[in-house]
Coordinates of C-alpha atoms in Angstrom, one line a residue:
M1 CA 0.4 -32.5 46.1
K2 CA 2.2 -35.7 44.5
I3 CA 3.4 -36.2 41.3
V4 CA 4.5 -39.2 39.6
I5 CA 6.6 -39.6 36.9
I6 CA 6.8 -42.3 34.4
G7 CA 9.9 -42.8 32.5
S8 CA 13.4 -44.0 32.1
F9 CA 16.0 -41.5 33.2
P10 CA 19.2 -41.5 34.6
H11 CA 20.6 -40.9 38.3
A12 CA 21.4 -37.1 37.1
A13 CA 18.6 -36.5 35.3
K14 CA 16.4 -37.6 37.9
E15 CA 17.7 -35.3 40.7
Q16 CA 17.9 -32.2 38.0
I17 CA 13.8 -33.0 37.6
I18 CA 13.2 -33.8 41.1
N19 CA 14.9 -30.5 42.0
S20 CA 12.9 -29.0 39.5
F21 CA 9.2 -29.3 41.8
P22 CA 8.9 -27.4 44.4
E23 CA 10.5 -29.3 48.3
E24 CA 7.0 -29.1 49.5
W25 CA 6.0 -31.4 46.4
E26 CA 6.5 -35.4 46.9
V27 CA 7.7 -36.6 43.6
R28 CA 8.0 -40.2 42.6
I29 CA 9.8 -41.2 39.1
L30 CA 9.2 -44.8 38.1
H31 CA 10.9 -46.8 35.4
P32 CA 8.2 -47.9 32.9
Y33 CA 8.5 -52.0 33.7
E34 CA 8.1 -51.2 37.4
A35 CA 4.8 -51.7 39.4
A36 CA 3.0 -48.4 39.8
E37 CA -0.1 -49.1 41.0
E38 CA 0.5 -48.5 44.8
E39 CA 2.4 -44.7 43.5
L40 CA -0.5 -43.9 41.3
R41 CA -3.6 -45.1 44.2
D42 CA -3.1 -41.7 45.6
A43 CA -1.2 -39.3 43.0
D44 CA -2.4 -36.3 41.7
V45 CA -0.6 -35.6 38.6
L46 CA 0.8 -37.9 35.8
I47 CA 3.7 -37.2 33.4
P48 CA 4.5 -40.3 31.3
E49 CA 7.2 -41.1 29.0
H50 CA 6.0 -43.2 26.3
I51 CA 3.6 -45.0 28.1
K52 CA 0.1 -46.1 27.2
I53 CA -3.0 -44.4 29.3
N54 CA -5.9 -45.6 29.1
A55 CA -8.6 -46.9 31.3
A56 CA -6.7 -49.5 33.0
L57 CA -4.6 -47.3 34.2
L58 CA -7.2 -44.5 35.0
E59 CA -8.8 -47.4 36.9
K60 CA -5.6 -47.5 39.3
A61 CA -5.6 -43.4 39.6
P62 CA -9.1 -42.8 41.5
G63 CA -7.3 -39.2 42.6
L64 CA -5.7 -38.0 39.4
K65 CA -6.4 -34.5 38.2
L66 CA -3.8 -34.0 35.4
I67 CA -1.9 -35.7 32.9
Q68 CA 0.9 -33.4 32.0
T69 CA 2.8 -34.8 28.5
G70 CA 5.4 -33.2 26.5
A71 CA 4.9 -31.8 23.1
G72 CA 3.7 -35.3 22.1
Y73 CA 0.4 -37.0 23.3
D74 CA -0.1 -40.0 21.2
N75 CA 0.2 -42.5 23.9
V76 CA -2.4 -41.0 25.8
N77 CA -6.1 -42.0 25.0
L78 CA -8.2 -38.6 25.5
E79 CA -11.9 -40.3 25.4
D80 CA -10.8 -42.3 28.4
C81 CA -9.6 -39.8 30.1
T82 CA -13.0 -37.5 30.0
K83 CA -14.5 -40.7 31.2
Y84 CA -12.7 -41.2 33.9
G85 CA -12.5 -36.6 34.1
V86 CA -9.2 -36.0 34.4
Q87 CA -7.3 -33.1 32.8
V88 CA -4.7 -33.7 29.6
C89 CA -2.5 -31.0 28.5
N90 CA 0.6 -31.4 26.5
A91 CA 3.7 -28.5 26.2
A92 CA 3.0 -27.5 22.6
G93 CA 6.1 -24.9 21.5
V94 CA 7.6 -25.3 24.8
N95 CA 10.7 -27.4 23.5
A96 CA 10.0 -25.9 19.9
N97 CA 13.3 -23.8 19.5
A98 CA 15.5 -26.8 21.0
V99 CA 13.6 -29.1 18.1
A100 CA 14.6 -26.7 15.7
E101 CA 17.8 -26.5 16.0
H102 CA 18.5 -29.9 16.3
V103 CA 17.3 -29.9 12.6
M104 CA 19.8 -27.3 11.9
A105 CA 22.1 -29.4 13.1
F106 CA 21.2 -32.6 11.3
I107 CA 21.2 -30.4 8.2
L108 CA 24.9 -28.8 8.8
C109 CA 26.8 -32.0 10.0
W110 CA 24.6 -33.5 6.8
Y111 CA 26.4 -31.4 4.3
K112 CA 29.4 -30.4 5.7
N113 CA 30.0 -34.1 6.9
I114 CA 31.3 -32.9 10.1
T115 CA 30.9 -36.6 12.1
Y116 CA 32.8 -37.9 9.1
L117 CA 35.5 -35.6 9.2
D118 CA 35.7 -36.0 12.9
S119 CA 36.1 -39.3 12.8
F120 CA 38.7 -39.3 10.2
L121 CA 41.3 -36.9 11.9
K122 CA 40.9 -39.0 15.2
S123 CA 41.1 -42.6 13.0
H124 CA 45.0 -40.9 12.6
R125 CA 44.3 -41.7 9.2
D126 CA 46.6 -39.6 6.1
E127 CA 44.4 -36.8 5.2
G128 CA 45.8 -37.9 1.6
E129 CA 43.1 -40.8 2.2
L130 CA 40.4 -38.2 2.3
Q131 CA 37.1 -38.9 0.1
Y132 CA 34.2 -37.2 0.6
K133 CA 31.2 -34.9 -0.9
G134 CA 29.5 -31.7 0.5
A135 CA 27.4 -29.0 -0.2
E136 CA 26.6 -25.6 0.4
L137 CA 22.7 -25.0 1.7
S138 CA 22.5 -21.7 -0.3
E139 CA 19.7 -22.9 -3.1
K140 CA 19.2 -26.0 -1.6
T141 CA 15.1 -26.9 -1.1
I142 CA 13.9 -28.0 1.8
G143 CA 10.5 -29.5 2.1
I144 CA 9.1 -29.1 5.3
I145 CA 6.1 -31.3 6.4
G146 CA 4.1 -30.0 9.3
L147 CA 4.2 -26.2 10.0
G148 CA 3.5 -25.5 13.9
N149 CA 5.5 -24.5 16.1
V150 CA 8.7 -26.4 15.3
G151 CA 8.2 -26.4 11.1
K152 CA 7.8 -23.0 11.2
K153 CA 11.4 -22.1 13.2
V154 CA 12.7 -24.5 10.9
A155 CA 12.0 -22.9 8.2
A156 CA 13.0 -19.1 9.5
Y157 CA 16.4 -20.5 9.8
C158 CA 16.3 -22.4 6.5
N159 CA 15.1 -18.5 5.3
A160 CA 18.4 -17.2 6.9
F161 CA 20.9 -20.0 5.0
H162 CA 18.9 -18.9 1.5
M163 CA 17.2 -22.2 1.3
N164 CA 14.2 -22.5 -1.1
V165 CA 11.4 -23.1 1.5
L166 CA 8.5 -25.8 0.5
G167 CA 6.0 -26.6 3.1
Y168 CA 3.2 -28.4 4.1
S169 CA 0.2 -28.6 5.8
H170 CA -3.4 -30.1 6.2
K171 CA -4.7 -26.5 6.1
P172 CA -3.9 -23.5 4.5
F173 CA -0.9 -20.9 5.8
D174 CA 0.7 -17.6 4.8
I175 CA 4.1 -17.9 5.9
A176 CA 7.0 -16.0 4.6
G177 CA 9.5 -17.4 2.7
V178 CA 7.5 -20.3 2.8
Q179 CA 5.9 -21.8 -1.0
Q180 CA 3.0 -23.9 -0.2
K181 CA 3.3 -27.2 -2.4
D182 CA 1.1 -30.5 -2.2
L183 CA 3.0 -33.7 -0.8
D184 CA 3.9 -35.1 -4.2
I185 CA 5.6 -32.0 -5.1
I186 CA 8.0 -31.7 -1.7
Y187 CA 9.1 -35.6 -2.5
R188 CA 9.9 -34.7 -5.7
E189 CA 11.4 -31.4 -5.6
S190 CA 13.3 -31.1 -1.8
D191 CA 16.7 -32.2 -1.5
I192 CA 15.8 -32.2 2.4
I193 CA 12.8 -33.1 3.6
S194 CA 11.9 -32.5 7.4
I195 CA 9.0 -34.3 9.5
H196 CA 7.3 -32.1 11.8
I197 CA 3.1 -34.2 12.6
P198 CA 1.4 -35.6 15.2
L199 CA 1.4 -39.4 14.9
N200 CA -1.9 -40.5 14.4
E201 CA -4.1 -42.7 12.9
N202 CA -3.8 -40.4 9.8
T203 CA -0.1 -40.3 10.0
R204 CA 1.5 -43.8 11.0
H205 CA 3.7 -44.4 8.2
M206 CA 2.9 -42.1 5.8
I207 CA 6.4 -42.0 4.6
D208 CA 6.8 -45.7 2.7
S209 CA 8.2 -47.3 -0.2
H210 CA 5.9 -44.9 -2.4
V211 CA 7.5 -42.1 -1.0
F212 CA 11.0 -43.1 -1.0
D213 CA 10.2 -43.8 -4.7
K214 CA 9.4 -40.3 -5.5
M215 CA 12.2 -39.0 -3.6
K216 CA 15.7 -37.6 -5.5
S217 CA 18.1 -40.3 -5.3
D218 CA 20.6 -37.7 -3.0
A219 CA 17.9 -36.6 -0.9
V220 CA 18.2 -36.7 3.0
L221 CA 14.8 -37.2 5.5
I222 CA 14.6 -35.4 8.6
N223 CA 12.6 -36.7 11.6
T224 CA 12.2 -35.3 14.9
S225 CA 8.6 -35.6 15.2
R226 CA 7.5 -39.5 16.1
G227 CA 9.4 -42.4 15.2
A228 CA 6.1 -44.6 13.5
V229 CA 5.5 -41.7 10.9
I230 CA 7.9 -42.9 8.7
D231 CA 7.3 -47.2 7.9
Q232 CA 10.6 -47.9 9.4
G233 CA 11.7 -51.2 7.6
Q234 CA 10.8 -49.9 4.1
L235 CA 13.2 -46.6 5.1
I236 CA 16.1 -49.3 5.6
L237 CA 15.3 -51.1 2.7
A238 CA 15.3 -47.7 0.6
L239 CA 18.7 -47.2 1.9
K240 CA 20.3 -50.1 1.4
Q241 CA 19.6 -49.9 -1.8
G242 CA 20.5 -45.9 -2.2
R243 CA 17.2 -44.9 -3.1
I244 CA 17.6 -42.2 -1.4
G245 CA 20.9 -40.2 0.2
G246 CA 20.3 -40.8 3.8
A247 CA 18.5 -39.6 6.6
C248 CA 19.0 -38.2 10.1
L249 CA 17.2 -39.6 12.9
D250 CA 16.4 -39.0 16.4
V251 CA 12.7 -40.9 16.9
Y252 CA 12.4 -44.5 16.2
E253 CA 9.4 -46.7 15.6
D254 CA 10.8 -48.5 18.9
E255 CA 12.3 -46.8 21.4
P256 CA 15.1 -47.3 23.0
L257 CA 16.8 -48.1 19.6
S258 CA 17.8 -51.9 20.0
M259 CA 21.3 -52.6 19.5
D260 CA 20.6 -54.9 16.7
N261 CA 18.6 -52.6 14.6
P262 CA 20.3 -51.6 10.9
L263 CA 19.9 -48.3 11.5
R264 CA 23.3 -48.3 13.5
D265 CA 25.5 -49.9 11.0
L266 CA 24.5 -48.0 8.1
N267 CA 27.5 -45.1 7.4
H268 CA 24.8 -42.3 5.1
V269 CA 22.7 -42.2 8.7
I270 CA 22.8 -39.5 11.6
L271 CA 21.0 -41.1 14.4
T272 CA 20.3 -39.1 17.7
P273 CA 18.4 -41.0 21.0
H274 CA 15.2 -38.6 21.5
T275 CA 17.0 -35.6 22.7
A276 CA 15.8 -32.7 20.0
G277 CA 14.0 -31.8 22.6
L278 CA 16.2 -31.9 25.8
P279 CA 19.0 -29.2 25.2
D280 CA 19.8 -28.9 28.6
G281 CA 21.2 -32.4 29.6
V282 CA 20.5 -36.3 29.4
K283 CA 17.0 -36.0 29.5
Y284 CA 16.4 -33.3 30.7
H285 CA 15.1 -29.5 29.7
K286 CA 14.2 -26.9 32.3
K287 CA 11.9 -24.7 30.4
R288 CA 9.6 -28.1 29.9
Y289 CA 9.7 -28.6 33.7
D290 CA 8.9 -24.9 34.6
F291 CA 5.9 -25.3 31.7
F292 CA 4.9 -28.4 33.9
I293 CA 5.1 -27.0 37.3
S294 CA 3.2 -23.5 36.0
N295 CA 0.0 -25.9 34.5
I296 CA 0.4 -28.1 38.1
K297 CA -0.6 -25.0 39.9
K298 CA -3.1 -23.5 37.9
V299 CA -4.8 -26.9 38.2
M300 CA -4.7 -27.1 41.6
N301 CA -5.9 -23.6 42.3
G302 CA -9.5 -24.1 40.1
E303 CA -7.9 -22.1 37.3
L304 CA -7.6 -24.0 33.3
P305 CA -4.1 -24.9 32.7
E306 CA -2.4 -24.3 29.1
C307 CA -2.6 -26.9 26.1
R308 CA -5.6 -28.4 27.4
L309 CA -6.3 -31.5 25.1
N310 CA -9.7 -32.3 26.5
Q311 CA -11.9 -30.7 27.8
I312 CA -13.8 -31.5 31.6

């Protein structure tokens, strides 16, 4: 059994990942820029981290049986995989708790000014200079765009804080404590907008300049889904012009976030490096790899894996 993982991982994370798999399995972790052709030639399973999976890559992996992704799979051409007879699965819901908790951490940090207050005290400044504005979460309105595994959990957490929860989904829903609203109402009435939708042709740059014009001037935008759902250039412009209050971002159009990206220099932005779904340490989530191993075993035993994305 040979598993090829393609992604950028620090040394400690590589050790954790390799140790997660059965000892008798061969596991290779490659950097996205490394030549993977030789390793793919006899691979049984591919776990891709932000690389494109298409016919050109599949031709180099004639023995491939399974492509296993995390929650997102916008980097995988499902039609090509089906054509080459490769099963594709994601891990929907596996990181839902972690991501939803990250959203709440963003919200609490934002309204309780945690990052500012921490840096203020550590800068040894006199407390007479302290200036900030905050708020209680109770009665704040959050608009949740996308009510899948993560969105539902965020809604439940927000209800526990006695927030007013608005929700949008492409299909009708009945979720306790969530008012179903159209996008225009969510944009105009929300103090917080949290995005939980997949990236596809319909959602790319869905949050654009027109949306920022509709939002409250003190509203905060949270994104833990996919960076390209937001038009990042227009977001930066809206933030600089004060058209919205701020943003809390875990994902970006280009990752990793470049050192000269203007987002790094904006005080009314909280940034994390695509770690919302990785609660166990840098680039590692034990629950995710437990799921991967279970699915791989099912495929190798001729059983149907969970979270199938194509029909083979």
